[in-house]
Amino acid sequence: MSEGSPSSGLSRAAEEYEFVKSDLPPLKWPSRGGKEVRGKEHEVFFRGKRVWKYQIGPALHPILQGKKLAVREALPTEYLARLTLQNQLFGDDLRVEGALSSGKIVTSQTTIKGGDPVEKEIETTLGDLGWQRIPTQFHSLPHNLMATAWIHPVERVVMVDARCPNFKKTVSGDVLAIDLMLAPANHEMLQLFVS
């Protein structure tokens, strides 16, 4: 069965953000200074041994729409589940630090010293970890996310946004994921996308 928007999407998301806000320590925007990076989902602040990521835009969640992979705005619980999957599958140490007054989530992870990998290094790393690329004929993704989708048949997880800005290469040469859109892969996804 294809998945579309969650039922009563906006009200459910608003309810979840209120719940998240009530359950997490309240945080404010940090004072400016130091190295900062702004993406579509996060504003990132480099603070010594940890990188702090303040959610600024909607997180996205991979879904099946018809027989193609698409994305929709993630509910806060789906965003938190995505962080857990990244920790489990990629050995990351993402931590939920708190919430802004809007309910948007603030996370942190270890600062990685090194550089940026090239596309071939990312492909090799993912292939070695058991991921399979989802052919673009099965994509109904925004232009900037085309050719960034993978599936892991054993872990039963689908991934979008696997591209250079979301990986870092350590000084020892390891390629590490830092920010991926991950979600459980349902039976239909596995049937359609696993070669």
PDB file of N, CA and C in Angstrom, residues 25 34 48 52 54 56 65 90 98 121 133-134 149 156 168:
ATOM      1  N   PRO A  25      14.725  19.402  27.256  1.00  0.00           N
ATOM      2  CA  PRO A  25      15.183  20.671  27.827  1.00  0.00           C
ATOM      3  C   PRO A  25      14.979  21.811  26.827  1.00  0.00           C
ATOM      4  N   GLY A  34      31.924  31.814  15.476  1.00  0.00           N
ATOM      5  CA  GLY A  34      32.441  30.501  15.135  1.00  0.00           C
ATOM      6  C   GLY A  34      31.940  30.090  13.769  1.00  0.00           C
ATOM      7  N   GLY A  48      33.769  23.025  19.271  1.00  0.00           N
ATOM      8  CA  GLY A  48      34.779  22.121  19.834  1.00  0.00           C
ATOM      9  C   GLY A  48      34.588  20.691  19.386  1.00  0.00           C
ATOM     10  N   TRP A  52      26.670  21.159  16.813  1.00  0.00           N
ATOM     11  CA  TRP A  52      25.276  21.323  17.229  1.00  0.00           C
ATOM     12  C   TRP A  52      24.445  21.657  16.005  1.00  0.00           C
ATOM     13  N   TYR A  54      20.688  22.750  14.728  1.00  0.00           N
ATOM     14  CA  TYR A  54      19.395  23.319  15.082  1.00  0.00           C
ATOM     15  C   TYR A  54      18.453  23.145  13.899  1.00  0.00           C
ATOM     16  N   ILE A  56      15.840  23.878  11.371  1.00  0.00           N
ATOM     17  CA  ILE A  56      15.259  25.138  10.912  1.00  0.00           C
ATOM     18  C   ILE A  56      14.141  24.927   9.903  1.00  0.00           C
ATOM     19  N   GLN A  65       5.285   6.215  -2.997  1.00  0.00           N
ATOM     20  CA  GLN A  65       4.148   6.910  -3.595  1.00  0.00           C
ATOM     21  C   GLN A  65       3.896   6.232  -4.935  1.00  0.00           C
ATOM     22  N   PHE A  90      25.183   3.363  11.253  1.00  0.00           N
ATOM     23  CA  PHE A  90      26.441   3.993  10.866  1.00  0.00           C
ATOM     24  C   PHE A  90      27.363   4.284  12.045  1.00  0.00           C
ATOM     25  N   GLY A  98      17.861  19.033  23.027  1.00  0.00           N
ATOM     26  CA  GLY A  98      16.741  19.811  23.545  1.00  0.00           C
ATOM     27  C   GLY A  98      15.849  20.251  22.408  1.00  0.00           C
ATOM     28  N   GLU A 121      33.810   7.223  -3.437  1.00  0.00           N
ATOM     29  CA  GLU A 121      34.129   6.740  -2.088  1.00  0.00           C
ATOM     30  C   GLU A 121      32.852   6.467  -1.293  1.00  0.00           C
ATOM     31  N   ARG A 133      21.919   0.619  -4.411  1.00  0.00           N
ATOM     32  CA  ARG A 133      21.376   1.853  -4.976  1.00  0.00           C
ATOM     33  C   ARG A 133      20.008   1.578  -5.618  1.00  0.00           C
ATOM     34  N   ILE A 134      19.071   2.477  -5.395  1.00  0.00           N
ATOM     35  CA  ILE A 134      17.749   2.366  -6.023  1.00  0.00           C
ATOM     36  C   ILE A 134      17.813   3.095  -7.362  1.00  0.00           C
ATOM     37  N   ALA A 149      19.262   7.717  -3.515  1.00  0.00           N
ATOM     38  CA  ALA A 149      18.464   6.761  -2.751  1.00  0.00           C
ATOM     39  C   ALA A 149      19.085   5.365  -2.770  1.00  0.00           C
ATOM     40  N   ARG A 156      16.441  -3.756   6.265  1.00  0.00           N
ATOM     41  CA  ARG A 156      15.088  -3.315   5.864  1.00  0.00           C
ATOM     42  C   ARG A 156      14.915  -1.808   6.117  1.00  0.00           C
ATOM     43  N   LYS A 168      31.443  12.695   5.588  1.00  0.00           N
ATOM     44  CA  LYS A 168      32.757  13.290   5.833  1.00  0.00           C
ATOM     45  C   LYS A 168      33.792  12.180   5.778  1.00  0.00           C
TER      46      LYS A 168
END
